[in-house]
PDB file of C-alpha atoms in Angstrom:
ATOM      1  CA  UNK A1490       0.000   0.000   0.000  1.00  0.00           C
ATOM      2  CA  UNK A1491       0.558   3.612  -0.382  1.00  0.00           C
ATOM      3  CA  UNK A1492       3.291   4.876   2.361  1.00  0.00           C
ATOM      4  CA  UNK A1493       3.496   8.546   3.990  1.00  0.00           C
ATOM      5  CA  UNK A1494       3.905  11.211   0.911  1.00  0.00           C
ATOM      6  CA  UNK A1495       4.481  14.753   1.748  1.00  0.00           C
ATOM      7  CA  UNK A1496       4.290  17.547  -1.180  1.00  0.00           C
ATOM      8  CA  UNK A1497       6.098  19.434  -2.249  1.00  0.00           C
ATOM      9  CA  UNK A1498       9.586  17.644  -2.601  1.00  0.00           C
ATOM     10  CA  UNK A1499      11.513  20.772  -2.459  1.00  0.00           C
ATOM     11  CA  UNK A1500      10.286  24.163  -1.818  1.00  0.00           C
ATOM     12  CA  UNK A1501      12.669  27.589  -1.985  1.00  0.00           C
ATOM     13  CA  UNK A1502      11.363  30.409  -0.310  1.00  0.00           C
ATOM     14  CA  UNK A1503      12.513  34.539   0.394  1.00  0.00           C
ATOM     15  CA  UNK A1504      12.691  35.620   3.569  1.00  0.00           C
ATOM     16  CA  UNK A1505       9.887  36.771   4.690  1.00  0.00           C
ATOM     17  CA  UNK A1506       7.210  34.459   2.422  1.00  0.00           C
ATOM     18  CA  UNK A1507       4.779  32.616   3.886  1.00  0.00           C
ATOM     19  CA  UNK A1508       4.816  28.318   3.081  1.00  0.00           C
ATOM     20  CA  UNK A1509       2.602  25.075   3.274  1.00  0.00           C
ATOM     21  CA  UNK A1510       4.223  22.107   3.634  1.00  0.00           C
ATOM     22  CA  UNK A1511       1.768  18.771   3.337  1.00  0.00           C
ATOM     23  CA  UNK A1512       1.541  15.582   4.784  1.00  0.00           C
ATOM     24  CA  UNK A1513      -0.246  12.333   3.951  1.00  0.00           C
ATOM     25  CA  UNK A1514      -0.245  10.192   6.302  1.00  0.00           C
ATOM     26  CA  UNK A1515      -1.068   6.456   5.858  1.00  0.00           C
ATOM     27  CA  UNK A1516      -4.764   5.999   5.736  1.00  0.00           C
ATOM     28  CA  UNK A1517      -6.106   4.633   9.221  1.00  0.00           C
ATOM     29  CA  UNK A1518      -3.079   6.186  11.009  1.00  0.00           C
ATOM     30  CA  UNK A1519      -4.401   7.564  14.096  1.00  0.00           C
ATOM     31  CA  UNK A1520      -1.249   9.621  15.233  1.00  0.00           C
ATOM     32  CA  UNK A1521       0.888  11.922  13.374  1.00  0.00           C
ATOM     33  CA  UNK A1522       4.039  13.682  13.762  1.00  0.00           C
ATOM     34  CA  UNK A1523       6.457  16.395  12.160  1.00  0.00           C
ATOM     35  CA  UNK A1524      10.083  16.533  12.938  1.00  0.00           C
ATOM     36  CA  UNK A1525      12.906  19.173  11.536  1.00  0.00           C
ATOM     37  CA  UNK A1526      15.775  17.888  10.234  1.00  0.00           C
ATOM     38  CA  UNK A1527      19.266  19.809   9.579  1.00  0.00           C
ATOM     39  CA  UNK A1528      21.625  18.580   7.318  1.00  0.00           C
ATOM     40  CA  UNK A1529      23.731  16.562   9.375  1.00  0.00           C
ATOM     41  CA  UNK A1530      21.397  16.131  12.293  1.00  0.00           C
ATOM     42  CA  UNK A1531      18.676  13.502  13.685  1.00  0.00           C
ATOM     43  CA  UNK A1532      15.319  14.781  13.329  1.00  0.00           C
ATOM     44  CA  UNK A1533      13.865  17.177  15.992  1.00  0.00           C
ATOM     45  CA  UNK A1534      10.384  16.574  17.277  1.00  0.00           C
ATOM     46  CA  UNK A1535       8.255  19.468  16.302  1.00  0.00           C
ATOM     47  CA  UNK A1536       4.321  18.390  17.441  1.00  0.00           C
ATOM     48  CA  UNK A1537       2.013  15.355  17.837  1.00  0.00           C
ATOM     49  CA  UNK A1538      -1.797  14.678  16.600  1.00  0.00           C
ATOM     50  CA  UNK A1539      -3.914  12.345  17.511  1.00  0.00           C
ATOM     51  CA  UNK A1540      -6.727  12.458  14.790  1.00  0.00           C
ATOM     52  CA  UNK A1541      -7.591  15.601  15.141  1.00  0.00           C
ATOM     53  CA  UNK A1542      -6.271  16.989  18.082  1.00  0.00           C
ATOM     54  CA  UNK A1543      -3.204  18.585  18.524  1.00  0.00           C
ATOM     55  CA  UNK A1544      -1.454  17.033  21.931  1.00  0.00           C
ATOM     56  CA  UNK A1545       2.103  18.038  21.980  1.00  0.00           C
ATOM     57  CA  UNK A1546       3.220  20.850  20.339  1.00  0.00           C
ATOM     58  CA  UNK A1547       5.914  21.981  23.052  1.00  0.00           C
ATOM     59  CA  UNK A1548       8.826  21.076  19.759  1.00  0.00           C
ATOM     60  CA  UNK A1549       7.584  24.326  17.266  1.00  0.00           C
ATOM     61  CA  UNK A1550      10.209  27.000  17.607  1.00  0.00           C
ATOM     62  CA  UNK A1551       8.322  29.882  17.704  1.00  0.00           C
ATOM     63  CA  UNK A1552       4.877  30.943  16.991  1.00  0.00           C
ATOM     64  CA  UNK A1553       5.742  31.323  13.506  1.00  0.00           C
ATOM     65  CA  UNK A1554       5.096  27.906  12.780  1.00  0.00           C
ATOM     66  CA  UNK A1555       1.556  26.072  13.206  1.00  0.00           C
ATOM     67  CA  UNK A1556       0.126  22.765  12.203  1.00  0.00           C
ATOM     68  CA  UNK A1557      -3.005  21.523  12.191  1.00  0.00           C
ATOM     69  CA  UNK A1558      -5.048  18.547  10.918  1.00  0.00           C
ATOM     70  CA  UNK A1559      -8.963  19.526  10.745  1.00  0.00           C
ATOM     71  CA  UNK A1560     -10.148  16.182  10.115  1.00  0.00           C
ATOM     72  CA  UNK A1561      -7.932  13.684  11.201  1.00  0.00           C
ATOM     73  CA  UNK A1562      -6.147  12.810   8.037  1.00  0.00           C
ATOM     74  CA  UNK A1563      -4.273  15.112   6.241  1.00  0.00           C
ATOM     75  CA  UNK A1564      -2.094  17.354   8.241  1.00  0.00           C
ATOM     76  CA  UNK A1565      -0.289  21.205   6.896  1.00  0.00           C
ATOM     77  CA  UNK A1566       2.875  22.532   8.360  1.00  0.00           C
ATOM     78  CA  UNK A1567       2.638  26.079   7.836  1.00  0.00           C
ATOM     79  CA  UNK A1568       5.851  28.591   8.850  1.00  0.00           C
ATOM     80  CA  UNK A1569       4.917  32.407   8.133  1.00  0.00           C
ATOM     81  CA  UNK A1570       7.677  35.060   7.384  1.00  0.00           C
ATOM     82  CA  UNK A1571      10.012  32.750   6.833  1.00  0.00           C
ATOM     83  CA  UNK A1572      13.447  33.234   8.160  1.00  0.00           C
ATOM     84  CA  UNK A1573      17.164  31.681   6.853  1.00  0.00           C
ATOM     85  CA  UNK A1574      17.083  29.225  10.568  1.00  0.00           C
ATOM     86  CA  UNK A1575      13.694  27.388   9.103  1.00  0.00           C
ATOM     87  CA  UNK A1576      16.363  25.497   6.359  1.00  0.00           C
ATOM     88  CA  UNK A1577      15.431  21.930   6.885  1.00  0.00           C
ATOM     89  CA  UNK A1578      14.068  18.981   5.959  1.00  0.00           C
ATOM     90  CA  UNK A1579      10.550  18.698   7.095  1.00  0.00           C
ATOM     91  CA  UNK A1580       9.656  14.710   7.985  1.00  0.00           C
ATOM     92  CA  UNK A1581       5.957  13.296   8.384  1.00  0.00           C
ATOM     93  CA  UNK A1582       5.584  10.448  10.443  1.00  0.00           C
ATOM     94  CA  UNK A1583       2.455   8.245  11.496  1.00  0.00           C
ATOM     95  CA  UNK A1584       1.602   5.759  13.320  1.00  0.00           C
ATOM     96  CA  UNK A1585      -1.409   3.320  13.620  1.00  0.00           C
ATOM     97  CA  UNK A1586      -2.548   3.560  17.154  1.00  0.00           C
ATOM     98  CA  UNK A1587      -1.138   6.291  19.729  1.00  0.00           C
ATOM     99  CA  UNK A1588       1.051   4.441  21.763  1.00  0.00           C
ATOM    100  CA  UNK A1589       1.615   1.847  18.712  1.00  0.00           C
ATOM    101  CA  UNK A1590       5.749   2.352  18.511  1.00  0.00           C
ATOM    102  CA  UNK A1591       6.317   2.485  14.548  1.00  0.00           C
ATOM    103  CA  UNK A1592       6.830   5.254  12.868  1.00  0.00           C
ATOM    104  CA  UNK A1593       6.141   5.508   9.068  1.00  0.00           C
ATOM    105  CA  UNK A1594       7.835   8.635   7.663  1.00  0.00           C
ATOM    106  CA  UNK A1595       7.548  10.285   4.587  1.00  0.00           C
ATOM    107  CA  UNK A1596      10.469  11.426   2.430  1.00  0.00           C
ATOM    108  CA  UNK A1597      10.441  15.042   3.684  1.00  0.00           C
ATOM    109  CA  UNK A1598       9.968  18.463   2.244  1.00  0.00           C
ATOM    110  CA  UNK A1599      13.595  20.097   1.886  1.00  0.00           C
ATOM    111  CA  UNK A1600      12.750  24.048   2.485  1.00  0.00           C
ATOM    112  CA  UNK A1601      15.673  26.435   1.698  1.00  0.00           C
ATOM    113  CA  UNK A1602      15.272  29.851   2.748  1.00  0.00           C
ATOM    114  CA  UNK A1603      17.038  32.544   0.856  1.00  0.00           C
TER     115      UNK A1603
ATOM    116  CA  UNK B1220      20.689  19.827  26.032  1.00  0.00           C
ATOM    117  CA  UNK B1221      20.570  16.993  23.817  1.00  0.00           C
ATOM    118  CA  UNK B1222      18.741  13.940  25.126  1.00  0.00           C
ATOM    119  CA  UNK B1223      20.528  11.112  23.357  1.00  0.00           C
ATOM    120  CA  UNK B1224      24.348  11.442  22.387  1.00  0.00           C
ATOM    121  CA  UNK B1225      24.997   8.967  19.572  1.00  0.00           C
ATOM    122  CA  UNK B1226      28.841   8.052  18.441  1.00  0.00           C
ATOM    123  CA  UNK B1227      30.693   7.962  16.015  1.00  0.00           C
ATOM    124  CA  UNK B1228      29.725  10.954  13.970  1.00  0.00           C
ATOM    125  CA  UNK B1229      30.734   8.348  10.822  1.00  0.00           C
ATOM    126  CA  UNK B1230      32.588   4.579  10.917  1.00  0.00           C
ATOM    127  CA  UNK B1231      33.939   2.951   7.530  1.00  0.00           C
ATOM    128  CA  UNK B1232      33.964  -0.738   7.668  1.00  0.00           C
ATOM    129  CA  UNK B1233      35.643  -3.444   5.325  1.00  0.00           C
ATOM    130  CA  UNK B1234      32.440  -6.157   3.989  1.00  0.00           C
ATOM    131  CA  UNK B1235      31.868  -8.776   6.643  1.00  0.00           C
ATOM    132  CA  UNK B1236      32.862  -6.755   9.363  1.00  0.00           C
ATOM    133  CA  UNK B1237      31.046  -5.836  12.631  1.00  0.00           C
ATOM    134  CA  UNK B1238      29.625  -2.347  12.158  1.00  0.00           C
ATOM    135  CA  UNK B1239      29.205  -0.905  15.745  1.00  0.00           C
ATOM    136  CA  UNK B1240      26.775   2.129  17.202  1.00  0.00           C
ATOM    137  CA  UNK B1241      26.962   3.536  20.811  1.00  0.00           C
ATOM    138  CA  UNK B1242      24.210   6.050  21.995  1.00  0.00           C
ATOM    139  CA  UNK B1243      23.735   6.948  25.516  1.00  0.00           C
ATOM    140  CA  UNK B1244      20.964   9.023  27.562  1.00  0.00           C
ATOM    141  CA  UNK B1245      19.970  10.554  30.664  1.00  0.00           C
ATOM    142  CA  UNK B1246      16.017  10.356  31.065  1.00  0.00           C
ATOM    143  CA  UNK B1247      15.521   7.070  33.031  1.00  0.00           C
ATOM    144  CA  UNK B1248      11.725   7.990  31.725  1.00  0.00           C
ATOM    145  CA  UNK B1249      12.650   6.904  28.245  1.00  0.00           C
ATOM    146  CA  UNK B1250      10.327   3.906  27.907  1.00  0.00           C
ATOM    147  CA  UNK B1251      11.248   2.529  24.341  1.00  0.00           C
ATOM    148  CA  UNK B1252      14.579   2.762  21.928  1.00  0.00           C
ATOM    149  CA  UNK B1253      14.448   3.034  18.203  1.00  0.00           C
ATOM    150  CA  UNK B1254      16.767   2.546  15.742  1.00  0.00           C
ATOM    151  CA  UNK B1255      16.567   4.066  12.589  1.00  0.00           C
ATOM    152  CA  UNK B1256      18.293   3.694   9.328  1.00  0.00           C
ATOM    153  CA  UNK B1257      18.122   6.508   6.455  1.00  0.00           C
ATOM    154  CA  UNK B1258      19.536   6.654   2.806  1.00  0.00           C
ATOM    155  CA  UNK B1259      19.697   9.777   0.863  1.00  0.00           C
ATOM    156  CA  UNK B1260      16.782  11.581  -0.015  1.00  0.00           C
ATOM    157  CA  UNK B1261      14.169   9.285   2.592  1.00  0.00           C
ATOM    158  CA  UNK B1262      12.856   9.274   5.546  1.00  0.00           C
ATOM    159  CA  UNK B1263      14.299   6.979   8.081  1.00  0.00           C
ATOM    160  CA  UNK B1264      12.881   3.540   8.643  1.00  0.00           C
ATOM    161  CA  UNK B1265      12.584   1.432  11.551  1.00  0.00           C
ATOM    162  CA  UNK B1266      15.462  -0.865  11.493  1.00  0.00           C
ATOM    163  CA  UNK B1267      15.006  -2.293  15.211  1.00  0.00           C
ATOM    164  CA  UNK B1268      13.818  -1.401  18.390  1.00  0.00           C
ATOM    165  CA  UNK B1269      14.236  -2.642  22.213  1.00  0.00           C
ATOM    166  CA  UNK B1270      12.908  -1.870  25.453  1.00  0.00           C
ATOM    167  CA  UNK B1271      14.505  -1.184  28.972  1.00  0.00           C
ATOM    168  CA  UNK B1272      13.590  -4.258  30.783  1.00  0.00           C
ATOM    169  CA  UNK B1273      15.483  -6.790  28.537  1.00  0.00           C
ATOM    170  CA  UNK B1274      19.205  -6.548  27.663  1.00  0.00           C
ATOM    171  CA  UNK B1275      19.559  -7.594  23.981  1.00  0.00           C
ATOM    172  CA  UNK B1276      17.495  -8.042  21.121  1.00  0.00           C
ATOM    173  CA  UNK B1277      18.388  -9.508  18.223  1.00  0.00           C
ATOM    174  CA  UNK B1278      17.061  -9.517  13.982  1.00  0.00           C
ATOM    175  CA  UNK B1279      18.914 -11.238  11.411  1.00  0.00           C
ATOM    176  CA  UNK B1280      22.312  -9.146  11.512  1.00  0.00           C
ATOM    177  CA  UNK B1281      21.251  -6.521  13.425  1.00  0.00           C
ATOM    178  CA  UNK B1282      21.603  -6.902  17.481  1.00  0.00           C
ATOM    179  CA  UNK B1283      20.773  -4.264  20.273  1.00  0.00           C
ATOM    180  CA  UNK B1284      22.700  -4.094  23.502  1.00  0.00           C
ATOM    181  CA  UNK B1285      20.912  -2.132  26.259  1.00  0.00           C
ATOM    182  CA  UNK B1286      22.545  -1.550  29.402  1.00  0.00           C
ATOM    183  CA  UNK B1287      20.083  -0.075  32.057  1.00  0.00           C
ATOM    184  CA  UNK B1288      22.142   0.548  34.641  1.00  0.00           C
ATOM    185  CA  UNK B1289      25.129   2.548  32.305  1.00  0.00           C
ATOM    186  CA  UNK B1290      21.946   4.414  30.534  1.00  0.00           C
ATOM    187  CA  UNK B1291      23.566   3.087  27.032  1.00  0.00           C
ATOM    188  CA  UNK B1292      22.583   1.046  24.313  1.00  0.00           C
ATOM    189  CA  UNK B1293      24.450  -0.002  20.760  1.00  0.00           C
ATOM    190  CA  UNK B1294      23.815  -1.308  17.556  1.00  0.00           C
ATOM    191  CA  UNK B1295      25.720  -3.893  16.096  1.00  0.00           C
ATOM    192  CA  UNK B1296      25.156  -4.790  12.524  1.00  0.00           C
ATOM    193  CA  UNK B1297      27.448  -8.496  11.787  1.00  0.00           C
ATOM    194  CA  UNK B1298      29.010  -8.923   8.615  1.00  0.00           C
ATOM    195  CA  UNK B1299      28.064  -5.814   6.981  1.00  0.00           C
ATOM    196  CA  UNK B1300      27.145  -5.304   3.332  1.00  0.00           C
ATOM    197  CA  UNK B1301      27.760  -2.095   1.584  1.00  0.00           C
ATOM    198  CA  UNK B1302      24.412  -1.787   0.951  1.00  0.00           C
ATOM    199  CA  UNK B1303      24.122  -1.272   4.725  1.00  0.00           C
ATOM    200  CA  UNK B1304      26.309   2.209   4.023  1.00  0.00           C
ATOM    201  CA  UNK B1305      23.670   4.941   5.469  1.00  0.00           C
ATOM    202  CA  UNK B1306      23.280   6.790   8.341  1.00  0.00           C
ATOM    203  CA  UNK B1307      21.662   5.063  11.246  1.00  0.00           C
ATOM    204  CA  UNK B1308      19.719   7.658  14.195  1.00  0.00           C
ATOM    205  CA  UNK B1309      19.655   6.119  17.883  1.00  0.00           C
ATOM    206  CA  UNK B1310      15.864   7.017  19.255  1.00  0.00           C
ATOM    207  CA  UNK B1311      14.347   7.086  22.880  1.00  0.00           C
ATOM    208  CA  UNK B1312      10.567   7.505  23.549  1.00  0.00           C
ATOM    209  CA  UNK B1313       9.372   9.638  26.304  1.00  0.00           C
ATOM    210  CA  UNK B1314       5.462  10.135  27.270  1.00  0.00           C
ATOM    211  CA  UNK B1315       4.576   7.821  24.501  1.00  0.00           C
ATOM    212  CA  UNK B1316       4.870  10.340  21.541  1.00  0.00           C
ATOM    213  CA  UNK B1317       7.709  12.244  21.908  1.00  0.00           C
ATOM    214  CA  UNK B1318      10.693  10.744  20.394  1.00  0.00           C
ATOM    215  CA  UNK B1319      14.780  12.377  20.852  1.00  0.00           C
ATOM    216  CA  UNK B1320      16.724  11.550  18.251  1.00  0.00           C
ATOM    217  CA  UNK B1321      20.474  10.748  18.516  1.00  0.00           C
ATOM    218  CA  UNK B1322      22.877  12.822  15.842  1.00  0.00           C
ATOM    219  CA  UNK B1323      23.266   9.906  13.563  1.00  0.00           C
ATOM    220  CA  UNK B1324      25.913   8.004  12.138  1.00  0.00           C
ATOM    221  CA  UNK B1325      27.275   7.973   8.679  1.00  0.00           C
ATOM    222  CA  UNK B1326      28.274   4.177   7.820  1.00  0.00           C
ATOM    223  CA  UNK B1327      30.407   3.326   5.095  1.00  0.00           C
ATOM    224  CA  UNK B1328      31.078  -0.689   4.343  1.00  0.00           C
ATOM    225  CA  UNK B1329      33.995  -0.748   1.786  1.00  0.00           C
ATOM    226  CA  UNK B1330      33.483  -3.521  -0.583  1.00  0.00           C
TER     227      UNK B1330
END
């Protein structure tokens, strides 16, 4: 079946601009995560969903960045004015249940910030 | 601080060697230990995973060794294969849904 996808790929931004990154998750996945990645590093935790709600989001930055997942499926990653730091790869996970331990994870959106 | 220090930063091995990964913590709340491989371009995948209240855990060529009371645990991968040349990210679960992610390790098996 059909894994994690997350659109776009790749996504080059100004400083300043305003982006929507997308997740998939796999369908009947109950939790959902997104993590930050910089090159050379492990993935940061950013928040948690489970279906709908939004249970840990103690990870996001600052409150330039916001996720949200209206109706339990699909979740957006948004970051508004945009700043050179945000560089990353941006990585999806789910999971079936919410304490079920495997992650899926997509291949990431790699943001550059110019 | 970082929560899980993982070591070496990157480790070249000859084919058919023992590939080895340390990580250690300090959250004795970590309930559950990950580990993750990752090739260019993906997302990591679950490679294997153990938890605190048994000492080794072992899948084909890939072996975990958790010490509890040393707050470390390893990865061994026996007889490597260069296609086993990615990095590899040490996890540790806390609250059920928040993972820490060690800073990987860049494996290279040398045909």
């Amino acid at each position: 079946g059909a894994g994690v996808s997350q659109s776009p790929r790749y996504k080059v931004a100004k400083r300043g601009q305003d982006v929507a990154l997308r997740c998939d998750p796999i369908s009947g996945h109950v939790s959902l995560f997104w993590y930050q990645q910089a090159l050379g590093q492990g993935p940061e935790f950013l928040t948690y969903f489970q279906n709908e709600a939004q249970l840990d989001k103690s990870g996001l930055p600052s409150d330039r960045f916001f996720a949200e997942r209206p109706e339990g499926s699909v979740s957006t990653l948004k970051i508004q004015r945009t700043q050179q730091e945000d560089s990353a790869v941006y990585l999806c996970a789910s999971s079936l249940q919410g304490v079920q331990e495997t992650q899926y994870f997509g291949p990431g959106t790699r943001l550059l910030v110019l | 601080q970082q929560q899980v220090k993982q070591s070496p930063q990157s480790l070249i091995v000859q084919k058919g060697g023992i590939s080895i990964i340390n990580c250690a913590y300090e959250n004795t709340a970590f309930d559950y230990f990950p580990w993750y491989q990752q090739f260019p371009g993906k997302g990591p995948a679950l490679l294997i995973a153990i938890r605190p209240d048994v000492s080794e855990k072992k899948e084909g060529r890939f072996t975990i060794s958790f010490n509890k009371s040393a707050k470390q645990f390893s990865l061994h991968i026996m007889d490597s294969q260069p296609g086993d040349s990615a990095t590899y990210f040490c996890a540790a679960r806390y609250n059920f849904n928040k993972f820490y992610f060690g800073s990987g390790t860049k494996l290279n098996v040398k045909p």
